[in-house]
């Protein structure tokens, strides 16, 4: 038997390493060698700046190519000396994946200075990794003062004006001086007097008004300025400031009348204003016929001052032949130049061949509307009524009305009032109807009926349910007399009402009052009795009257019922009624 060979001993370290290497090489396939540990990538890190001693939180966004869990994830801070001032509130045992994870730390404050900030994480095996650094600057923000508005932008030579500066600051500070500066073309200082001193300016803003001063004609540079507490002066952005004579602009606000009757004298009336005061050598109302002949109203005022507020001048009276004319205001300046203001049509209708009479004895026709021409703003206001709580619409008294001037038109010698459902919602939540109304209130004539007058209209009653036509009066929140009210759901009934000294009659006649038919209705406003007439026949006397000093404006309109007492109109329909004339006898 042979003796075993002696073993040559390996050093322990060599022996162990070789053994491990041999095992790895022989037992593990090459493809199964472990990959490097996943690494964390920093997407973003904020903030980059902060205010001294003001708590701030950090926000770190990270991701990883593959999901793995970190023992700690946080945000580190190092000052210039390398001292650790990390943000509190790091995450522990946090999984990081390709979709990313966001850490918002707790807050902490820092003294003024510059810091290195970085994200960091610790692997589960204990290894620490710092992510890319960035700078965190902790400092007071610079003061930014902004001029929001600076006026005036123009002025007239020799006319004192006031400077006004509106400004705000990024943070509150106290300005030693605040003012408005002006420099001429040569750079001379022409500042407005009277700026503010020791005035606090904050982010909410401040307005500074200076004293007044005048300037010679020219173009200037104007700017706001302030002085800080250390004595430094700061100019805000400049803007041009132009001093020049402003052109005179004269505006005709109204010229009247816009219609007349042939052979009946009428008076011209011009309301105008100017951009600045001037004295007109002559002010008048001109008229030209189709051939261009001059038919001006006589009696034009002379040497009349016109300023920025409305001025009204009245001419003498004259009559015109039937026809269509051009009418306009005009003025002559002090240098002798003539200036015509914008034209408007002036229609003169043929005189009536017959003078209608009232069923009330001893009355003469004093006012009339025959609706044989476009509705005149001299006689009628189609836009508003003080009888309506909101002026142009009215949710009260079972009404759906919203006044639309376009809903009153003239056709074939009659005024046609129409109504359609609106897209406007009344304060009570109901949908309004756009409808027509005319009143003598707020007109150039301001015509009012008074005690003793007889007013009459001829109307075609509506057919559509929900319609509510009426002729009535109104003045100073009352003085209401209803010549008639009508509802098609009561097709042969007229409501005749005195609201001054309460009295009422529901008058019924199915041979006279019908939907779609014409009927004449008149009212005598007696001091002791208001009397109603239908087709010239007295049908009701209330023996209450209006008293000796009553007066009121006329209103003719089409209201719409909300459905409370009478059916409301059907959506999608047009409701209408018509009037042939309105006449007043006295």
Short mmCIF file of N, CA and C in Angstrom, two decimals, residues 395 398-400 424-432 562-564:
data_model
loop_
_atom_site.label_atom_id
_atom_site.label_comp_id
_atom_site.label_asym_id
_atom_site.label_seq_id
_atom_site.Cartn_x
_atom_site.Cartn_y
_atom_site.Cartn_z
N UNK A 395 -91.70 92.75 -12.65
CA UNK A 395 -92.21 91.45 -12.20
C UNK A 395 -93.44 91.57 -11.32
N UNK A 398 -98.57 90.58 -11.36
CA UNK A 398 -98.90 89.49 -12.28
C UNK A 398 -98.38 89.76 -13.69
N UNK A 399 -97.28 90.52 -13.83
CA UNK A 399 -96.77 90.88 -15.17
C UNK A 399 -95.45 90.16 -15.48
N UNK A 400 -95.22 89.95 -16.79
CA UNK A 400 -93.98 89.37 -17.30
C UNK A 400 -93.25 90.36 -18.20
N UNK A 424 -84.61 86.75 -20.99
CA UNK A 424 -84.31 87.48 -19.77
C UNK A 424 -85.11 86.89 -18.62
N UNK A 425 -84.44 86.71 -17.48
CA UNK A 425 -85.11 86.17 -16.29
C UNK A 425 -85.39 87.30 -15.31
N UNK A 426 -86.64 87.43 -14.90
CA UNK A 426 -87.04 88.45 -13.94
C UNK A 426 -86.54 88.09 -12.54
N UNK A 427 -86.46 89.10 -11.63
CA UNK A 427 -85.97 88.81 -10.27
C UNK A 427 -86.75 87.74 -9.53
N UNK A 428 -88.00 87.51 -9.90
CA UNK A 428 -88.80 86.47 -9.24
C UNK A 428 -88.58 85.09 -9.86
N UNK A 429 -87.66 84.99 -10.85
CA UNK A 429 -87.34 83.71 -11.45
C UNK A 429 -88.14 83.38 -12.69
N UNK A 430 -89.16 84.18 -13.00
CA UNK A 430 -89.96 83.91 -14.19
C UNK A 430 -89.27 84.45 -15.44
N UNK A 431 -89.59 83.87 -16.57
CA UNK A 431 -89.03 84.33 -17.85
C UNK A 431 -89.86 85.49 -18.38
N UNK A 432 -89.19 86.59 -18.70
CA UNK A 432 -89.88 87.78 -19.18
C UNK A 432 -90.33 87.61 -20.63
N UNK A 562 -98.69 86.59 -15.89
CA UNK A 562 -97.81 85.53 -15.40
C UNK A 562 -98.56 84.24 -15.13
N UNK A 563 -99.90 84.28 -15.13
CA UNK A 563 -100.68 83.08 -14.88
C UNK A 563 -101.31 83.04 -13.51
N UNK A 564 -101.08 84.08 -12.71
CA UNK A 564 -101.62 84.08 -11.35
C UNK A 564 -103.13 84.29 -11.34
#
